PDB file of C-alpha atoms and ligand atoms in Angstrom:
ATOM      1  CA  MET A   3      11.437   7.255  13.307  1.00  0.00           C
ATOM      2  CA  ARG A   4       9.592   5.185  10.676  1.00  0.00           C
ATOM      3  CA  LYS A   5       8.828   6.441   7.477  1.00  0.00           C
ATOM      4  CA  LYS A   6       5.480   7.739   6.761  1.00  0.00           C
ATOM      5  CA  ILE A   7       3.845   6.797   3.240  1.00  0.00           C
ATOM      6  CA  ILE A   8       0.656   8.119   1.787  1.00  0.00           C
ATOM      7  CA  ALA A   9       0.050   6.162  -1.537  1.00  0.00           C
ATOM      8  CA  GLY A  10      -2.802   6.645  -3.981  1.00  0.00           C
ATOM      9  CA  ASN A  11      -4.035   3.599  -5.946  1.00  0.00           C
ATOM     10  CA  TRP A  12      -5.711   4.595  -8.769  1.00  0.00           C
ATOM     11  CA  LYS A  13      -7.021   0.814  -9.705  1.00  0.00           C
ATOM     12  CA  MET A  14      -8.202   0.667 -13.252  1.00  0.00           C
ATOM     13  CA  ASN A  15      -9.342   4.507 -13.475  1.00  0.00           C
ATOM     14  CA  LYS A  16      -8.322   7.400 -15.614  1.00  0.00           C
ATOM     15  CA  SER A  17      -7.215   7.561 -19.227  1.00  0.00           C
ATOM     16  CA  PHE A  18      -3.738   9.001 -19.765  1.00  0.00           C
ATOM     17  CA  ASP A  19      -4.642  12.564 -20.332  1.00  0.00           C
ATOM     18  CA  GLU A  20      -6.728  12.577 -17.045  1.00  0.00           C
ATOM     19  CA  GLY A  21      -3.946  10.716 -15.281  1.00  0.00           C
ATOM     20  CA  MET A  22      -1.280  13.544 -16.469  1.00  0.00           C
ATOM     21  CA  ALA A  23      -3.262  16.218 -15.488  1.00  0.00           C
ATOM     22  CA  LEU A  24      -4.066  14.796 -11.826  1.00  0.00           C
ATOM     23  CA  VAL A  25      -0.680  14.432 -11.502  1.00  0.00           C
ATOM     24  CA  SER A  26       0.360  17.977 -12.611  1.00  0.00           C
ATOM     25  CA  GLU A  27      -1.869  19.370 -10.177  1.00  0.00           C
ATOM     26  CA  LEU A  28      -1.369  17.087  -7.278  1.00  0.00           C
ATOM     27  CA  SER A  29       2.359  17.679  -7.436  1.00  0.00           C
ATOM     28  CA  ASN A  30       1.803  21.499  -7.394  1.00  0.00           C
ATOM     29  CA  MET A  31      -0.236  21.308  -4.471  1.00  0.00           C
ATOM     30  CA  ILE A  32       1.707  19.192  -2.415  1.00  0.00           C
ATOM     31  CA  LYS A  33       5.083  21.235  -3.510  1.00  0.00           C
ATOM     32  CA  ASP A  34       2.797  24.725  -2.522  1.00  0.00           C
ATOM     33  CA  GLU A  35       1.246  23.320   0.731  1.00  0.00           C
ATOM     34  CA  TYR A  36       2.853  20.295   2.183  1.00  0.00           C
ATOM     35  CA  HIS A  37       6.166  20.653   4.367  1.00  0.00           C
ATOM     36  CA  GLY A  38       6.024  17.415   6.102  1.00  0.00           C
ATOM     37  CA  SER A  39       8.356  14.433   5.447  1.00  0.00           C
ATOM     38  CA  ALA A  40       5.786  11.631   4.469  1.00  0.00           C
ATOM     39  CA  GLU A  41       6.554  10.065   1.100  1.00  0.00           C
ATOM     40  CA  VAL A  42       3.683  10.547  -1.625  1.00  0.00           C
ATOM     41  CA  VAL A  43       3.395   7.321  -3.877  1.00  0.00           C
ATOM     42  CA  ILE A  44       1.430   7.616  -6.973  1.00  0.00           C
ATOM     43  CA  ILE A  45       0.357   4.122  -8.183  1.00  0.00           C
ATOM     44  CA  PRO A  46      -1.562   4.396 -11.533  1.00  0.00           C
ATOM     45  CA  PRO A  47      -2.309   1.451 -14.254  1.00  0.00           C
ATOM     46  CA  SER A  48       1.206   0.673 -15.087  1.00  0.00           C
ATOM     47  CA  LEU A  49       1.131   2.204 -18.600  1.00  0.00           C
ATOM     48  CA  TYR A  50       1.468   5.648 -16.761  1.00  0.00           C
ATOM     49  CA  ILE A  51       4.529   4.833 -14.598  1.00  0.00           C
ATOM     50  CA  ASN A  52       6.991   6.135 -16.736  1.00  0.00           C
ATOM     51  CA  SER A  53       5.547   9.229 -17.622  1.00  0.00           C
ATOM     52  CA  ILE A  54       4.475   9.790 -14.146  1.00  0.00           C
ATOM     53  CA  SER A  55       8.063   9.130 -12.800  1.00  0.00           C
ATOM     54  CA  ARG A  56       9.478  11.446 -15.288  1.00  0.00           C
ATOM     55  CA  MET A  57       6.827  14.461 -14.261  1.00  0.00           C
ATOM     56  CA  THR A  58       7.871  14.293 -10.789  1.00  0.00           C
ATOM     57  CA  ALA A  59      11.436  13.666 -10.695  1.00  0.00           C
ATOM     58  CA  ASP A  60      12.142  16.932  -9.192  1.00  0.00           C
ATOM     59  CA  PHE A  61       9.718  16.420  -6.351  1.00  0.00           C
ATOM     60  CA  ALA A  62      11.938  14.627  -3.861  1.00  0.00           C
ATOM     61  CA  ASN A  63       8.903  13.228  -1.679  1.00  0.00           C
ATOM     62  CA  ILE A  64       6.903  11.903  -4.665  1.00  0.00           C
ATOM     63  CA  SER A  65       7.376   8.505  -6.255  1.00  0.00           C
ATOM     64  CA  SER A  66       5.492   6.177  -8.419  1.00  0.00           C
ATOM     65  CA  GLY A  67       4.586   2.398  -8.495  1.00  0.00           C
ATOM     66  CA  ALA A  68       2.580  -0.315  -9.467  1.00  0.00           C
ATOM     67  CA  GLN A  69      -0.368  -2.312  -8.570  1.00  0.00           C
ATOM     68  CA  ASN A  70       0.773  -5.815  -9.252  1.00  0.00           C
ATOM     69  CA  CYS A  71       3.400  -7.756 -10.840  1.00  0.00           C
ATOM     70  CA  SER A  72       4.570 -11.056 -12.072  1.00  0.00           C
ATOM     71  CA  ASN A  73       6.100 -13.175 -10.061  1.00  0.00           C
ATOM     72  CA  HIS A  74       8.428 -14.281 -12.920  1.00  0.00           C
ATOM     73  CA  SER A  75      11.517 -11.936 -13.912  1.00  0.00           C
ATOM     74  CA  SER A  76      10.695 -12.192 -17.435  1.00  0.00           C
ATOM     75  CA  GLY A  77       9.735 -14.672 -20.274  1.00  0.00           C
ATOM     76  CA  ALA A  78       6.463 -15.948 -22.264  1.00  0.00           C
ATOM     77  CA  TYR A  79       3.801 -14.815 -19.851  1.00  0.00           C
ATOM     78  CA  THR A  80       1.877 -12.761 -22.094  1.00  0.00           C
ATOM     79  CA  GLY A  81       0.047  -9.777 -20.651  1.00  0.00           C
ATOM     80  CA  GLU A  82       2.304 -10.199 -17.420  1.00  0.00           C
ATOM     81  CA  ILE A  83       4.529  -6.994 -16.082  1.00  0.00           C
ATOM     82  CA  SER A  84       7.845  -7.623 -14.525  1.00  0.00           C
ATOM     83  CA  ALA A  85       9.219  -5.855 -11.157  1.00  0.00           C
ATOM     84  CA  SER A  86      12.216  -4.922 -13.280  1.00  0.00           C
ATOM     85  CA  MET A  87       9.919  -3.483 -16.073  1.00  0.00           C
ATOM     86  CA  VAL A  88       8.474  -1.433 -13.466  1.00  0.00           C
ATOM     87  CA  LYS A  89      11.999  -0.433 -12.070  1.00  0.00           C
ATOM     88  CA  SER A  90      13.000   0.228 -15.722  1.00  0.00           C
ATOM     89  CA  CYS A  91      10.086   2.856 -15.729  1.00  0.00           C
ATOM     90  CA  GLY A  92      11.080   4.376 -12.673  1.00  0.00           C
ATOM     91  CA  GLY A  93       8.521   3.070 -10.343  1.00  0.00           C
ATOM     92  CA  LYS A  94       9.827   1.926  -6.784  1.00  0.00           C
ATOM     93  CA  TYR A  95       6.830   0.639  -5.061  1.00  0.00           C
ATOM     94  CA  ILE A  96       4.856  -2.387  -6.015  1.00  0.00           C
ATOM     95  CA  ILE A  97       1.484  -3.405  -4.582  1.00  0.00           C
ATOM     96  CA  ILE A  98       1.441  -6.918  -3.804  1.00  0.00           C
ATOM     97  CA  GLY A  99      -1.825  -9.041  -2.867  1.00  0.00           C
ATOM     98  CA  HIS A 100      -4.513  -6.427  -2.876  1.00  0.00           C
ATOM     99  CA  SER A 101      -7.766  -7.788  -1.819  1.00  0.00           C
ATOM    100  CA  GLU A 102      -8.917  -7.209  -5.380  1.00  0.00           C
ATOM    101  CA  ARG A 103      -6.177  -9.105  -6.759  1.00  0.00           C
ATOM    102  CA  ARG A 104      -7.065 -12.008  -4.259  1.00  0.00           C
ATOM    103  CA  GLN A 105     -10.756 -12.075  -4.987  1.00  0.00           C
ATOM    104  CA  TYR A 106     -10.697 -11.735  -8.717  1.00  0.00           C
ATOM    105  CA  PHE A 107      -7.613 -13.225  -9.700  1.00  0.00           C
ATOM    106  CA  GLY A 108      -7.294 -15.833  -6.962  1.00  0.00           C
ATOM    107  CA  GLU A 109      -4.001 -14.872  -5.651  1.00  0.00           C
ATOM    108  CA  THR A 110      -3.059 -16.905  -2.529  1.00  0.00           C
ATOM    109  CA  ASN A 111      -0.683 -16.419   0.050  1.00  0.00           C
ATOM    110  CA  ASP A 112       1.976 -18.825  -1.556  1.00  0.00           C
ATOM    111  CA  TRP A 113       1.772 -17.162  -4.532  1.00  0.00           C
ATOM    112  CA  LEU A 114       2.109 -13.853  -3.164  1.00  0.00           C
ATOM    113  CA  ALA A 115       5.062 -14.472  -1.343  1.00  0.00           C
ATOM    114  CA  LYS A 116       6.940 -15.572  -4.739  1.00  0.00           C
ATOM    115  CA  LYS A 117       5.593 -11.838  -5.913  1.00  0.00           C
ATOM    116  CA  VAL A 118       7.041 -10.271  -2.587  1.00  0.00           C
ATOM    117  CA  ASP A 119      10.093 -12.016  -3.734  1.00  0.00           C
ATOM    118  CA  ALA A 120      10.210 -10.609  -7.061  1.00  0.00           C
ATOM    119  CA  VAL A 121       9.831  -7.016  -6.009  1.00  0.00           C
ATOM    120  CA  LEU A 122      12.808  -7.415  -3.593  1.00  0.00           C
ATOM    121  CA  THR A 123      15.046  -8.831  -5.851  1.00  0.00           C
ATOM    122  CA  GLU A 124      14.704  -5.592  -7.959  1.00  0.00           C
ATOM    123  CA  SER A 125      15.321  -3.565  -4.702  1.00  0.00           C
ATOM    124  CA  LEU A 126      11.885  -2.293  -4.806  1.00  0.00           C
ATOM    125  CA  ASN A 127       9.367  -2.014  -1.981  1.00  0.00           C
ATOM    126  CA  PRO A 128       6.181  -4.261  -2.042  1.00  0.00           C
ATOM    127  CA  ILE A 129       3.543  -2.823  -0.317  1.00  0.00           C
ATOM    128  CA  TYR A 130       1.937  -6.185   1.201  1.00  0.00           C
ATOM    129  CA  CYS A 131      -1.859  -6.061   1.504  1.00  0.00           C
ATOM    130  CA  VAL A 132      -3.654  -7.483   4.306  1.00  0.00           C
ATOM    131  CA  GLY A 133      -7.178  -7.386   5.472  1.00  0.00           C
ATOM    132  CA  GLU A 134     -10.286  -9.440   6.514  1.00  0.00           C
ATOM    133  CA  THR A 135     -13.895  -9.686   5.235  1.00  0.00           C
ATOM    134  CA  LEU A 136     -16.691  -8.537   6.600  1.00  0.00           C
ATOM    135  CA  GLU A 137     -17.778 -12.353   7.355  1.00  0.00           C
ATOM    136  CA  GLU A 138     -14.337 -13.155   9.021  1.00  0.00           C
ATOM    137  CA  ARG A 139     -14.763 -10.024  11.403  1.00  0.00           C
ATOM    138  CA  GLU A 140     -18.195 -10.902  12.276  1.00  0.00           C
ATOM    139  CA  SER A 141     -17.344 -14.291  13.144  1.00  0.00           C
ATOM    140  CA  ASN A 142     -14.238 -13.254  15.020  1.00  0.00           C
ATOM    141  CA  VAL A 143     -11.551 -14.908  13.009  1.00  0.00           C
ATOM    142  CA  HIS A 144     -10.020 -11.917  11.684  1.00  0.00           C
ATOM    143  CA  PHE A 145      -6.866 -12.026  13.375  1.00  0.00           C
ATOM    144  CA  ASN A 146      -6.252 -15.479  12.245  1.00  0.00           C
ATOM    145  CA  VAL A 147      -6.810 -14.370   8.911  1.00  0.00           C
ATOM    146  CA  LEU A 148      -4.606 -11.504   9.335  1.00  0.00           C
ATOM    147  CA  LYS A 149      -1.802 -13.531  10.844  1.00  0.00           C
ATOM    148  CA  ALA A 150      -2.015 -16.199   7.675  1.00  0.00           C
ATOM    149  CA  GLN A 151      -1.595 -13.455   5.291  1.00  0.00           C
ATOM    150  CA  ILE A 152       1.464 -12.000   7.159  1.00  0.00           C
ATOM    151  CA  SER A 153       3.103 -15.296   7.910  1.00  0.00           C
ATOM    152  CA  GLU A 154       2.678 -17.120   4.760  1.00  0.00           C
ATOM    153  CA  GLY A 155       3.408 -14.084   2.467  1.00  0.00           C
ATOM    154  CA  LEU A 156       6.432 -12.625   4.331  1.00  0.00           C
ATOM    155  CA  PHE A 157       7.584 -14.786   6.857  1.00  0.00           C
ATOM    156  CA  HIS A 158      10.068 -16.569   4.754  1.00  0.00           C
ATOM    157  CA  LEU A 159      11.829 -13.315   4.470  1.00  0.00           C
ATOM    158  CA  SER A 160      15.188 -12.252   6.515  1.00  0.00           C
ATOM    159  CA  ALA A 161      15.045  -9.214   8.696  1.00  0.00           C
ATOM    160  CA  GLU A 162      17.179  -7.345   6.481  1.00  0.00           C
ATOM    161  CA  GLN A 163      14.682  -8.111   3.440  1.00  0.00           C
ATOM    162  CA  MET A 164      11.945  -7.147   5.694  1.00  0.00           C
ATOM    163  CA  ALA A 165      13.413  -3.556   6.124  1.00  0.00           C
ATOM    164  CA  ASN A 166      12.135  -2.948   2.836  1.00  0.00           C
ATOM    165  CA  VAL A 167       8.717  -3.821   2.929  1.00  0.00           C
ATOM    166  CA  VAL A 168       5.526  -2.038   3.797  1.00  0.00           C
ATOM    167  CA  VAL A 169       2.457  -3.660   5.012  1.00  0.00           C
ATOM    168  CA  ALA A 170      -1.273  -1.958   4.335  1.00  0.00           C
ATOM    169  CA  TYR A 171      -4.089  -3.113   6.460  1.00  0.00           C
ATOM    170  CA  GLU A 172      -6.975  -2.955   4.206  1.00  0.00           C
ATOM    171  CA  PRO A 173     -10.079  -4.406   5.681  1.00  0.00           C
ATOM    172  CA  VAL A 174     -12.175  -5.811   2.784  1.00  0.00           C
ATOM    173  CA  TRP A 175     -15.051  -4.195   4.170  1.00  0.00           C
ATOM    174  CA  ALA A 176     -14.054  -0.830   4.106  1.00  0.00           C
ATOM    175  CA  ILE A 177     -12.647  -0.504   0.881  1.00  0.00           C
ATOM    176  CA  GLY A 178     -14.969   1.722  -1.571  1.00  0.00           C
ATOM    177  CA  THR A 179     -17.774   1.426   1.098  1.00  0.00           C
ATOM    178  CA  GLY A 180     -17.544   4.712   2.394  1.00  0.00           C
ATOM    179  CA  LYS A 181     -17.525   2.736   5.720  1.00  0.00           C
ATOM    180  CA  THR A 182     -14.112   3.132   7.390  1.00  0.00           C
ATOM    181  CA  ALA A 183     -12.573   1.179  10.078  1.00  0.00           C
ATOM    182  CA  SER A 184     -12.735   3.491  13.735  1.00  0.00           C
ATOM    183  CA  THR A 185      -9.142   4.757  14.368  1.00  0.00           C
ATOM    184  CA  GLU A 186      -9.581   1.841  17.402  1.00  0.00           C
ATOM    185  CA  GLN A 187     -10.180  -1.115  15.019  1.00  0.00           C
ATOM    186  CA  ALA A 188      -7.470   0.123  12.743  1.00  0.00           C
ATOM    187  CA  GLN A 189      -5.064   0.594  15.823  1.00  0.00           C
ATOM    188  CA  GLU A 190      -5.595  -2.537  17.270  1.00  0.00           C
ATOM    189  CA  VAL A 191      -4.828  -4.468  13.899  1.00  0.00           C
ATOM    190  CA  HIS A 192      -1.694  -2.236  13.219  1.00  0.00           C
ATOM    191  CA  ALA A 193      -0.548  -3.276  16.810  1.00  0.00           C
ATOM    192  CA  PHE A 194      -1.363  -6.898  16.289  1.00  0.00           C
ATOM    193  CA  ILE A 195       0.640  -6.900  12.959  1.00  0.00           C
ATOM    194  CA  ARG A 196       3.332  -5.210  14.609  1.00  0.00           C
ATOM    195  CA  ASN A 197       3.489  -7.639  17.269  1.00  0.00           C
ATOM    196  CA  LEU A 198       3.559 -10.480  14.924  1.00  0.00           C
ATOM    197  CA  LEU A 199       6.941  -9.044  13.565  1.00  0.00           C
ATOM    198  CA  ARG A 200       8.057  -8.592  17.199  1.00  0.00           C
ATOM    199  CA  GLU A 201       7.982 -12.159  17.926  1.00  0.00           C
ATOM    200  CA  LYS A 202       8.877 -13.641  14.449  1.00  0.00           C
ATOM    201  CA  TYR A 203      12.057 -11.333  14.169  1.00  0.00           C
ATOM    202  CA  ASN A 204      13.011  -8.380  16.702  1.00  0.00           C
ATOM    203  CA  GLU A 205      12.023  -5.056  18.091  1.00  0.00           C
ATOM    204  CA  THR A 206      13.870  -3.540  15.277  1.00  0.00           C
ATOM    205  CA  VAL A 207      12.255  -4.812  12.511  1.00  0.00           C
ATOM    206  CA  ALA A 208       8.732  -4.584  14.002  1.00  0.00           C
ATOM    207  CA  ASP A 209       9.371  -0.765  15.164  1.00  0.00           C
ATOM    208  CA  HIS A 210      10.897  -0.066  11.677  1.00  0.00           C
ATOM    209  CA  LEU A 211       7.882  -1.373   9.606  1.00  0.00           C
ATOM    210  CA  THR A 212       5.463   1.076   8.002  1.00  0.00           C
ATOM    211  CA  ILE A 213       2.110  -0.252   8.392  1.00  0.00           C
ATOM    212  CA  GLN A 214      -0.570   1.767   6.249  1.00  0.00           C
ATOM    213  CA  TYR A 215      -4.037   1.775   6.705  1.00  0.00           C
ATOM    214  CA  GLY A 216      -6.543   1.527   3.374  1.00  0.00           C
ATOM    215  CA  GLY A 217     -10.278   1.606   3.234  1.00  0.00           C
ATOM    216  CA  SER A 218     -12.374   4.637   2.527  1.00  0.00           C
ATOM    217  CA  VAL A 219      -9.718   7.237   3.754  1.00  0.00           C
ATOM    218  CA  LYS A 220     -10.630  10.827   3.032  1.00  0.00           C
ATOM    219  CA  ALA A 221      -9.127  14.048   4.162  1.00  0.00           C
ATOM    220  CA  ASP A 222     -11.673  14.188   7.063  1.00  0.00           C
ATOM    221  CA  ASN A 223     -10.906  11.029   8.561  1.00  0.00           C
ATOM    222  CA  ALA A 224      -7.313  10.985   7.976  1.00  0.00           C
ATOM    223  CA  VAL A 225      -6.112  13.373  10.697  1.00  0.00           C
ATOM    224  CA  GLU A 226      -7.682  11.088  13.390  1.00  0.00           C
ATOM    225  CA  LEU A 227      -6.324   7.564  11.710  1.00  0.00           C
ATOM    226  CA  PHE A 228      -2.897   9.422  11.578  1.00  0.00           C
ATOM    227  CA  SER A 229      -2.899  10.187  15.201  1.00  0.00           C
ATOM    228  CA  ALA A 230      -2.861   6.513  15.879  1.00  0.00           C
ATOM    229  CA  PRO A 231       0.596   5.372  17.080  1.00  0.00           C
ATOM    230  CA  ASP A 232       0.768   2.440  14.954  1.00  0.00           C
ATOM    231  CA  ILE A 233      -0.708   3.817  11.744  1.00  0.00           C
ATOM    232  CA  ASP A 234       1.995   5.129   9.526  1.00  0.00           C
ATOM    233  CA  GLY A 235      -0.003   6.308   6.099  1.00  0.00           C
ATOM    234  CA  ALA A 236      -2.316   5.474   4.199  1.00  0.00           C
ATOM    235  CA  LEU A 237      -3.415   3.453   0.621  1.00  0.00           C
ATOM    236  CA  VAL A 238      -6.029   5.532  -0.668  1.00  0.00           C
ATOM    237  CA  GLY A 239      -8.221   4.665  -3.809  1.00  0.00           C
ATOM    238  CA  GLY A 240     -11.335   6.611  -4.274  1.00  0.00           C
ATOM    239  CA  ALA A 241     -10.278   9.646  -2.635  1.00  0.00           C
ATOM    240  CA  ALA A 242      -6.770   9.404  -4.921  1.00  0.00           C
ATOM    241  CA  LEU A 243      -8.582  10.047  -8.297  1.00  0.00           C
ATOM    242  CA  GLN A 244      -8.862  13.655  -7.488  1.00  0.00           C
ATOM    243  CA  SER A 245      -5.903  15.812  -6.965  1.00  0.00           C
ATOM    244  CA  ARG A 246      -7.875  18.423  -3.975  1.00  0.00           C
ATOM    245  CA  SER A 247      -8.784  15.380  -2.035  1.00  0.00           C
ATOM    246  CA  PHE A 248      -5.620  13.242  -2.180  1.00  0.00           C
ATOM    247  CA  ALA A 249      -3.498  16.417  -1.538  1.00  0.00           C
ATOM    248  CA  ASP A 250      -5.920  17.195   1.693  1.00  0.00           C
ATOM    249  CA  ILE A 251      -5.041  13.629   2.809  1.00  0.00           C
ATOM    250  CA  VAL A 252      -1.443  14.260   2.277  1.00  0.00           C
ATOM    251  CA  LYS A 253      -1.700  17.690   4.453  1.00  0.00           C
ATOM    252  CA  ALA A 254      -3.687  15.507   7.308  1.00  0.00           C
ATOM    253  CA  MET A 255      -0.136  13.785   7.683  1.00  0.00           C
ATOM    254  CA  ALA A 256       1.667  17.244   8.745  1.00  0.00           C
TER     255      ALA A 256
HETATM  256  P1  13P B 325     -11.015   3.308  -0.832  1.00  0.00           P
HETATM  257  O1  13P B 325     -10.317   4.413  -0.573  1.00  0.00           O
HETATM  258  O2  13P B 325     -11.697   3.567  -2.394  1.00  0.00           O
HETATM  259  O3  13P B 325     -11.913   2.676  -0.246  1.00  0.00           O
HETATM  260  O4  13P B 325      -9.655   2.066  -1.775  1.00  0.00           O
HETATM  261  C1  13P B 325      -8.700   1.489  -1.011  1.00  0.00           C
HETATM  262  C2  13P B 325      -8.090   0.772  -1.464  1.00  0.00           C
HETATM  263  O5  13P B 325      -8.407  -0.285  -2.026  1.00  0.00           O
HETATM  264  C3  13P B 325      -6.613   1.429  -1.837  1.00  0.00           C
HETATM  265  O6  13P B 325      -5.734   0.042  -2.402  1.00  0.00           O
END
């Protein structure tokens, strides 16, 4: 059985107090209402990871993580955060290559491959994001784009290392637009990604890989998305900013 993971990416939202209130409400909702086995991952601005990991320490299926990290382990890189710092604050997952990082901060597949290494060196789990733009989908090059993102960012890893990687498929045109990919579109891409892993590694690696979908996931489309055989959870943006809407997505996994 593959691990199912529902992660909430807060992006650059919430004050510290707002964030703590959200985590407190959310953890109580999950404790009372959710009896499934999916892991719930809270991915706040990095400043809050330590407080959140302490707050949720007693909740076996809730963990936390960061939205980005440096490819360096330490040193004179003003403003950067290393994977080991995330780990020392209790974080377990680090998003690598979110489309907003690729788009606004110029992160390339080669650079992201080094960040993936930095995360794995600390025995944390990268959530490696891939996804095509609307233009790429409309000109029918999306599978080539996805293949390059996967192969250039991940294929230097060994099969053993791949076991600790999570992939998130987030079509850029579905992020924050309210326009989610149809379950068929998402399933098609997830199966495509799994097949790339099968060709490069083996059946076990492919079958073990958790592939999340992200892009306007809400409670009312989550049930259908999660029913697809290759969709193993969600990377949620907007709907993770409110405890009720995020807890309802978690419940959709049950
Ligand atoms: P939305 O759920 O707001 O579309 O954001 C998705 C996302 O980018 C999560 O990383």
